Coordinates of C-alpha atoms in Angstrom, one line a residue:
Chain A
M1 CA 0.0 0.0 0.0
A2 CA 1.3 3.4 -0.9
R3 CA 2.7 5.6 1.9
I4 CA 0.9 8.9 2.3
A5 CA 3.1 10.4 5.0
L6 CA 5.3 13.2 3.6
H7 CA 3.0 13.5 0.6
Y8 CA 0.5 16.3 -0.2
F9 CA -3.0 15.3 0.7
P10 CA -5.7 17.4 -1.0
G11 CA -8.2 19.0 1.3
N12 CA -10.3 22.1 1.9
S13 CA -9.2 23.1 5.4
L14 CA -7.9 26.4 6.7
L15 CA -4.4 25.0 6.8
H16 CA -4.6 24.0 3.1
H17 CA -5.6 27.5 2.2
W18 CA -3.1 29.2 4.4
D19 CA -0.3 30.8 2.3
A20 CA 2.6 28.4 1.8
R21 CA 5.1 31.2 2.8
C22 CA 3.4 31.6 6.2
K23 CA 3.3 27.8 6.7
F24 CA 7.0 27.6 5.9
F25 CA 7.9 30.3 8.4
G26 CA 5.6 28.6 11.0
L27 CA 7.4 25.3 10.4
L28 CA 10.8 27.1 10.9
M29 CA 9.6 28.6 14.2
M30 CA 8.3 25.3 15.5
T31 CA 11.5 23.4 14.6
A32 CA 13.5 26.2 16.4
T33 CA 11.5 25.5 19.6
L34 CA 12.5 21.9 19.5
V35 CA 16.3 22.6 19.7
Q36 CA 16.3 22.4 23.5
S37 CA 15.0 19.4 25.5
N38 CA 12.4 21.4 27.5
I39 CA 9.2 20.0 28.7
A40 CA 7.3 23.3 28.6
W41 CA 8.2 23.8 24.9
F42 CA 7.4 20.2 24.1
T43 CA 4.0 20.4 25.8
F44 CA 3.1 23.6 23.9
D45 CA 4.3 22.1 20.6
S46 CA 2.3 18.9 21.2
I47 CA -0.9 20.7 22.0
L48 CA -0.5 23.0 19.0
L49 CA 0.3 20.0 16.7
I50 CA -2.8 18.1 17.9
G51 CA -4.9 21.3 17.3
L52 CA -3.4 21.8 13.9
L53 CA -4.0 18.1 12.9
F54 CA -7.7 18.4 13.7
L55 CA -7.8 21.8 11.9
S56 CA -6.2 20.2 8.8
K57 CA -9.1 17.7 8.5
L58 CA -6.6 15.1 7.3
P59 CA -7.6 11.4 7.5
L60 CA -5.5 10.9 10.7
R61 CA -6.1 7.1 10.8
Q62 CA -4.4 6.7 7.5
F63 CA -1.5 8.8 8.6
L64 CA -1.1 6.9 11.8
R65 CA -0.9 3.7 9.9
D66 CA 2.2 5.0 8.2
F67 CA 3.7 5.9 11.5
W68 CA 4.3 2.3 12.6
I69 CA 7.8 2.1 11.0
W70 CA 8.7 5.4 12.8
A71 CA 7.2 4.1 16.0
I72 CA 9.4 1.0 15.9
F73 CA 12.3 3.2 15.3
L74 CA 11.4 5.5 18.2
F75 CA 10.9 2.6 20.6
A76 CA 14.3 1.2 19.6
L77 CA 15.9 4.6 20.2
F78 CA 14.2 4.8 23.6
F79 CA 15.4 1.4 24.8
F80 CA 18.9 2.1 23.5
Q81 CA 19.0 5.3 25.6
A82 CA 17.4 3.7 28.6
F83 CA 19.8 0.8 28.6
F84 CA 23.1 2.6 27.8
T85 CA 22.7 5.9 29.8
P86 CA 24.5 5.6 33.1
G87 CA 22.6 6.5 36.3
L88 CA 20.4 5.2 39.1
R89 CA 18.6 1.9 38.5
V90 CA 14.8 1.9 38.6
S91 CA 13.8 0.9 42.2
F92 CA 10.7 -1.1 41.1
F93 CA 12.8 -3.3 38.7
P94 CA 16.3 -3.4 40.2
W95 CA 17.1 -6.5 38.0
L96 CA 16.6 -4.5 34.8
P97 CA 19.8 -2.8 33.6
I98 CA 18.0 0.5 32.8
S99 CA 18.5 3.9 34.5
L100 CA 16.1 6.6 35.5
E101 CA 18.2 9.1 33.6
G102 CA 18.1 6.9 30.5
I103 CA 14.3 6.7 30.7
Y104 CA 14.1 10.5 31.0
L105 CA 16.5 11.2 28.2
G106 CA 15.1 8.5 26.0
G107 CA 11.6 9.8 26.6
L108 CA 12.6 13.4 25.7
T109 CA 14.5 12.4 22.6
C110 CA 11.6 10.3 21.3
W111 CA 9.1 13.1 22.1
R112 CA 11.2 15.6 20.2
L113 CA 11.6 13.3 17.2
A114 CA 7.9 12.5 17.2
L115 CA 7.2 16.3 17.1
I116 CA 9.7 16.9 14.3
L117 CA 8.1 14.1 12.3
G118 CA 4.6 15.3 13.1
Y119 CA 5.2 18.9 12.0
A120 CA 7.0 17.7 8.8
V121 CA 4.2 15.3 7.9
L122 CA 1.6 18.0 8.6
F123 CA 3.5 20.6 6.6
T124 CA 4.0 18.3 3.5
A125 CA 0.4 17.1 3.7
V126 CA -1.2 20.6 3.5
T127 CA 1.3 22.2 1.1
R128 CA 1.3 21.4 -2.6
P129 CA 4.8 20.5 -3.9
R130 CA 4.4 23.4 -6.4
E131 CA 3.7 25.8 -3.5
L132 CA 6.8 24.6 -1.6
R133 CA 8.9 24.9 -4.8
D134 CA 7.6 28.5 -5.4
T135 CA 8.1 29.4 -1.7
L136 CA 11.7 28.3 -1.7
A137 CA 12.3 30.1 -5.0
W138 CA 10.8 33.2 -3.5
L139 CA 13.0 32.9 -0.4
L140 CA 16.1 32.3 -2.4
K141 CA 15.5 35.0 -5.1
P142 CA 17.3 37.8 -3.2
L143 CA 20.5 35.6 -3.1
P144 CA 22.7 36.2 -6.1
F145 CA 24.0 33.4 -8.4
L146 CA 21.5 30.8 -7.1
P147 CA 19.1 29.2 -9.6
E148 CA 16.1 29.5 -7.3
R149 CA 13.5 27.8 -9.5
R150 CA 15.8 24.8 -10.0
I151 CA 16.6 24.5 -6.2
G152 CA 12.9 24.7 -5.5
L153 CA 12.2 21.9 -7.9
M154 CA 15.0 19.8 -6.5
V155 CA 13.7 20.2 -2.9
S156 CA 10.2 19.1 -4.0
L157 CA 11.7 16.2 -6.0
T158 CA 13.8 15.1 -2.9
L159 CA 10.7 14.9 -0.8
R160 CA 8.8 12.9 -3.4
F161 CA 11.7 10.5 -3.9
F162 CA 12.1 10.1 -0.1
S163 CA 8.7 8.6 0.1
I164 CA 9.1 6.6 -3.1
I165 CA 12.4 5.1 -1.9
L166 CA 10.8 4.0 1.4
D167 CA 8.0 2.2 -0.5
E168 CA 10.4 0.5 -2.8
A169 CA 12.7 -0.5 0.0
E170 CA 9.8 -2.3 1.6
E171 CA 8.9 -4.1 -1.6
V172 CA 12.6 -5.1 -2.2
R173 CA 12.9 -6.3 1.4
L174 CA 9.7 -8.4 1.1
A175 CA 10.9 -9.9 -2.2
H176 CA 14.3 -10.7 -0.7
K177 CA 12.6 -12.3 2.4
A178 CA 10.3 -14.4 0.1
R179 CA 13.5 -15.9 -1.4
L180 CA 14.9 -16.6 2.1
G181 CA 17.6 -13.9 1.4
D182 CA 17.3 -12.6 5.0
Q183 CA 19.0 -15.8 6.2
N184 CA 22.3 -14.6 4.7
K185 CA 24.3 -12.3 7.1
N186 CA 27.1 -11.4 4.7
P187 CA 26.9 -7.5 4.2
F188 CA 28.2 -7.6 0.7
R189 CA 25.6 -10.2 -0.4
K190 CA 23.0 -8.1 1.4
A191 CA 24.1 -5.0 -0.4
K192 CA 24.0 -6.9 -3.7
F193 CA 20.5 -8.3 -3.2
L194 CA 18.9 -5.4 -1.4
A195 CA 20.7 -2.1 -2.2
L196 CA 21.4 -2.8 -5.8
P197 CA 17.8 -3.6 -6.8
L198 CA 16.7 -0.6 -4.8
L199 CA 19.2 1.7 -6.5
R200 CA 18.3 0.3 -10.0
R201 CA 14.6 0.8 -9.4
S202 CA 15.2 4.3 -8.1
L203 CA 17.3 5.2 -11.1
S204 CA 14.6 4.0 -13.5
R205 CA 12.1 6.1 -11.5
A206 CA 14.4 9.1 -11.8
E207 CA 14.6 8.5 -15.6
E208 CA 10.8 8.5 -15.8
V209 CA 10.7 11.8 -13.9
T210 CA 13.4 13.3 -16.1
L211 CA 11.4 12.4 -19.3
A212 CA 8.2 13.7 -17.8
L213 CA 9.9 17.1 -16.9
A214 CA 11.5 17.2 -20.3
A215 CA 8.1 16.5 -22.0
K216 CA 6.5 19.3 -20.0
G217 CA 9.3 21.6 -21.2
F218 CA 10.6 22.5 -17.7
R219 CA 12.6 25.8 -17.7
D220 CA 14.3 27.3 -14.7
D221 CA 14.7 30.8 -16.2
L222 CA 11.0 31.8 -16.0
P223 CA 9.9 34.4 -13.4
I224 CA 8.0 33.2 -10.3
H225 CA 4.4 34.5 -10.1
L226 CA 3.4 34.6 -6.5
S227 CA 0.4 36.6 -5.3
K228 CA 0.9 39.4 -2.7
L229 CA 0.8 38.0 0.8
P230 CA -2.6 38.9 2.3
F231 CA -2.5 40.5 5.8
S232 CA -5.1 38.0 7.1
H233 CA -2.6 35.2 6.4
L234 CA 0.0 36.9 8.5
V235 CA -2.2 37.2 11.6
P236 CA -1.8 33.5 12.7
L237 CA 1.9 33.8 12.2
F238 CA 2.1 36.8 14.5
I239 CA -0.1 35.0 17.1
L240 CA 2.3 32.0 16.9
L241 CA 5.3 34.3 17.2
G242 CA 3.7 36.1 20.2
S243 CA 2.9 32.9 22.0
L244 CA 6.4 31.6 21.5
M245 CA 7.9 34.9 22.8
I246 CA 5.6 34.7 25.9
I247 CA 6.7 31.1 26.6
G248 CA 10.3 32.0 26.0
W249 CA 10.0 34.9 28.4
Y250 CA 8.7 32.7 31.2
Q251 CA 11.3 30.1 30.5
L252 CA 14.1 32.7 31.0
Chain B
M1 CA 16.6 23.1 -20.1
P2 CA 18.6 20.4 -21.9
I3 CA 17.6 16.9 -21.0
E4 CA 21.2 16.0 -19.9
K5 CA 21.1 18.8 -17.3
L6 CA 17.5 18.0 -16.3
R7 CA 18.6 14.4 -15.7
M8 CA 21.5 15.5 -13.4
V9 CA 19.0 17.7 -11.5
V10 CA 16.7 14.7 -10.9
L11 CA 19.6 12.4 -10.1
A12 CA 21.0 14.9 -7.5
S13 CA 17.5 15.0 -5.9
L14 CA 17.4 11.2 -5.9
M15 CA 20.8 11.0 -4.2
A16 CA 19.8 13.6 -1.6
A17 CA 16.6 11.5 -0.9
L18 CA 18.7 8.3 -0.6
T19 CA 21.0 10.1 1.9
A20 CA 17.9 11.1 3.8
V21 CA 16.7 7.5 3.9
G22 CA 20.1 6.3 5.0
A23 CA 19.9 8.7 8.0
Y24 CA 17.1 6.5 9.3
I25 CA 19.3 3.4 9.5
Y26 CA 21.4 4.5 12.4
V27 CA 22.9 3.4 15.8
P28 CA 22.9 6.1 18.5
L29 CA 26.4 5.8 19.8
G30 CA 27.4 8.8 21.9
P31 CA 27.2 12.3 20.5
V32 CA 27.9 11.1 16.9
P33 CA 25.6 8.3 15.7
I34 CA 26.6 5.6 13.1
V35 CA 24.5 6.2 10.0
L36 CA 24.1 4.7 6.5
S37 CA 24.0 8.2 4.9
T38 CA 27.7 8.3 4.4
L39 CA 27.4 5.4 1.9
F40 CA 25.2 7.6 -0.2
V41 CA 27.4 10.6 0.3
I42 CA 30.3 8.7 -1.3
L43 CA 28.0 7.1 -3.9
S44 CA 26.7 10.5 -5.0
G45 CA 30.3 11.6 -5.7
L46 CA 31.1 8.4 -7.6
L47 CA 27.9 8.5 -9.7
L48 CA 27.3 12.2 -10.3
G49 CA 30.8 13.6 -10.2
S50 CA 32.1 16.6 -8.2
R51 CA 29.7 19.3 -9.3
W52 CA 26.4 17.4 -9.1
G53 CA 27.6 15.4 -6.0
L54 CA 28.2 18.7 -4.2
A55 CA 24.8 20.0 -5.4
S56 CA 23.1 16.8 -4.2
M57 CA 24.6 17.1 -0.7
G58 CA 23.9 20.8 -0.5
L59 CA 20.3 20.0 -1.4
Y60 CA 20.2 17.4 1.4
L61 CA 21.4 19.9 4.0
L62 CA 18.9 22.5 2.6
V63 CA 16.0 20.0 3.0
G64 CA 17.1 19.3 6.6
A65 CA 17.5 23.0 7.3
I66 CA 13.9 23.8 6.4
G67 CA 12.8 21.4 9.1
I68 CA 12.1 18.1 7.2
P69 CA 13.4 15.2 9.3
V70 CA 16.2 13.9 7.1
F71 CA 19.2 14.0 9.5
A72 CA 20.4 11.1 11.6
G73 CA 17.5 9.5 13.5
G74 CA 14.8 11.7 12.0
K75 CA 16.1 15.1 13.1
G76 CA 15.7 18.3 11.2
G77 CA 16.1 22.0 11.5
V78 CA 18.9 24.6 11.2
A79 CA 19.9 24.1 14.8
H80 CA 21.6 20.8 14.0
F81 CA 24.3 22.5 12.0
F82 CA 25.4 24.1 15.2
G83 CA 25.4 20.9 17.3
P84 CA 28.2 18.3 17.7
T85 CA 27.4 16.6 14.4
G86 CA 27.3 19.9 12.3
G87 CA 30.8 19.4 11.0
Y88 CA 30.0 15.9 9.8
L89 CA 27.0 17.3 7.9
F90 CA 29.1 20.0 6.2
G91 CA 31.7 17.3 5.7
Y92 CA 29.1 15.5 3.4
I93 CA 29.4 18.3 0.9
L94 CA 33.2 18.3 0.9
A95 CA 33.3 14.4 0.8
S96 CA 30.9 14.2 -2.1
W97 CA 32.9 16.9 -4.1
I98 CA 36.3 15.3 -3.4
T99 CA 35.0 11.8 -4.2
G100 CA 33.6 13.0 -7.5
F101 CA 36.7 15.1 -8.3
V102 CA 39.1 12.1 -7.8
S103 CA 36.9 9.5 -9.6
E104 CA 36.3 11.9 -12.5
R105 CA 40.0 11.9 -13.4
S106 CA 39.8 8.6 -15.1
P107 CA 36.3 7.1 -14.8
G108 CA 35.9 3.4 -14.4
R109 CA 39.4 2.7 -13.0
W110 CA 39.3 0.6 -9.7
I111 CA 42.3 2.3 -8.2
L112 CA 40.9 5.8 -8.6
D113 CA 37.5 4.7 -7.3
I114 CA 39.2 3.3 -4.2
L115 CA 41.4 6.4 -3.8
A116 CA 38.2 8.6 -4.2
V117 CA 36.2 6.8 -1.5
V118 CA 39.2 6.8 0.9
I119 CA 39.8 10.6 0.5
G120 CA 36.1 11.2 0.6
S121 CA 35.5 9.3 3.8
L122 CA 38.5 11.1 5.4
A123 CA 37.0 14.5 4.3
I124 CA 33.9 13.8 6.5
Y125 CA 36.2 13.4 9.5
G126 CA 38.3 16.4 8.4
L127 CA 35.4 18.7 9.1
G128 CA 33.5 16.6 11.6
V129 CA 36.2 16.0 14.3
P130 CA 37.5 19.6 14.7
W131 CA 33.8 20.7 14.9
L132 CA 33.0 18.1 17.5
K133 CA 36.0 19.2 19.5
L134 CA 35.0 22.8 19.3
V135 CA 31.4 22.3 20.2
T136 CA 31.8 19.8 23.0
Q137 CA 35.2 21.2 24.3
M138 CA 36.7 17.7 24.3
S139 CA 40.4 17.0 24.0
W140 CA 41.7 15.9 20.6
T141 CA 42.3 12.4 21.9
K142 CA 38.7 12.1 23.2
A143 CA 37.3 13.7 20.0
L144 CA 39.1 11.1 17.9
I145 CA 38.0 8.3 20.2
V146 CA 34.3 9.4 20.1
G147 CA 34.2 10.8 16.5
V148 CA 36.4 8.5 14.5
V149 CA 37.3 5.1 16.1
P150 CA 33.7 3.7 16.3
F151 CA 33.1 4.4 12.7
L152 CA 36.2 3.0 11.0
I153 CA 35.1 -0.6 10.4
G154 CA 31.7 0.6 9.2
D155 CA 33.2 3.2 7.0
V156 CA 35.5 0.6 5.3
L157 CA 32.4 -1.6 4.7
K158 CA 30.4 1.4 3.4
A159 CA 33.2 2.5 1.1
A160 CA 33.5 -1.0 -0.3
I161 CA 29.8 -1.3 -0.9
A162 CA 29.7 2.2 -2.5
I163 CA 32.3 1.1 -5.0
V164 CA 30.5 -2.1 -5.8
L165 CA 27.2 -0.3 -6.2
A166 CA 28.7 2.5 -8.3
R167 CA 30.4 0.1 -10.7
S168 CA 27.2 -1.9 -11.1
V169 CA 25.0 1.1 -11.7
R170 CA 27.3 3.2 -13.9
P171 CA 26.4 1.2 -17.1
I172 CA 22.7 1.9 -16.5
L173 CA 23.4 5.7 -16.2
K174 CA 25.6 5.6 -19.3
R175 CA 22.9 3.8 -21.3
Q176 CA 20.3 6.4 -20.2
M177 CA 22.5 9.2 -21.1
S178 CA 23.4 7.8 -24.5
M179 CA 19.8 7.1 -25.3
S180 CA 18.8 10.7 -24.8
T181 CA 21.8 11.8 -26.9
I182 CA 20.6 9.5 -29.7
D183 CA 17.0 10.9 -29.3
N184 CA 18.4 14.5 -29.5
E185 CA 20.3 13.7 -32.7
K186 CA 17.2 12.3 -34.3

């Protein structure tokens, strides 16, 4: 089944209609708050994310189904930190080699990663790739000697390929497993039977995209046409900035 | 835009995406994790050459900078450039460029491919270790123990796999390029 996380999902919500430039700055602000491991920031970010997810009217069940791979990854990370961080043993289970500090650090790390993933998935789900490409081109335009339209296209292609590669990796892995290839532990043979088919399939996908772009007559020397940013779209951004400043003030 | 250039644009995006996927296969070992991304960093240099390899890694960092979770362990955001692993991230750009630069000298020769991946892998440490020392205020010895030693065996494996993959895939890329040249001539 195709993955929908990190893809655009058409909709008619306020978030879908919000100007992509404002969404982009909003995303930057939110990722900036996730730099420090701070419970107050994380709580605010989590509440806001849940609110925005409901506001986006996205099919959350479908998105959650895609999260299982990331959930496994987050659990693995949590246990790794819990086991390998030195500190006081948990008094309830003294026989378990996990520390309280490890649980705390692991919990914060997983919380932060889940928030980064959540905001990235939400942003890509409510922003068309074309809007993202134009926003980046608009941001990079003042910088001299940079092909802003080309960079914008490359960023949107990277996001598209990221999701495609994950899907194809899963297909190759299952095909490999069906032939009992997972019994072999030799890394070179694994690379040959897993990475090589994946790379070949990715290259043929890349060729299809190249031909499609060439057929469309893609040019990177055309001017960008973006409408003037309406003031009403800036208001939520100012509210967000104000809220972050208030929390930041109390944290200091 | 000519199709040859367009193809390189798409391939650079593909390599950036593969590097991002590689960042999810990681072992959190101290301040610097072991990641599979470095395999694709080297591979981008071997397959795309110096110019487009550099573009591809620059693109990877840009995608991470705007907040998309593409760095080791699903991290993202500009702040990671200023953390202990920031030097390794910038090292990707240098490594890809150097790998491409060396392998371009005489494409297809084993010895140059091996030399390219060795210099490319060292380039990552060249920026990563001094940065790690600067940010964490470690001694040089500790920075080397934390930032180089745990990765050496893995890097040798990744470099060898990158060469095997590059040599297997180059004929496909050459065929794609020659087909578009024939189409253009028609």
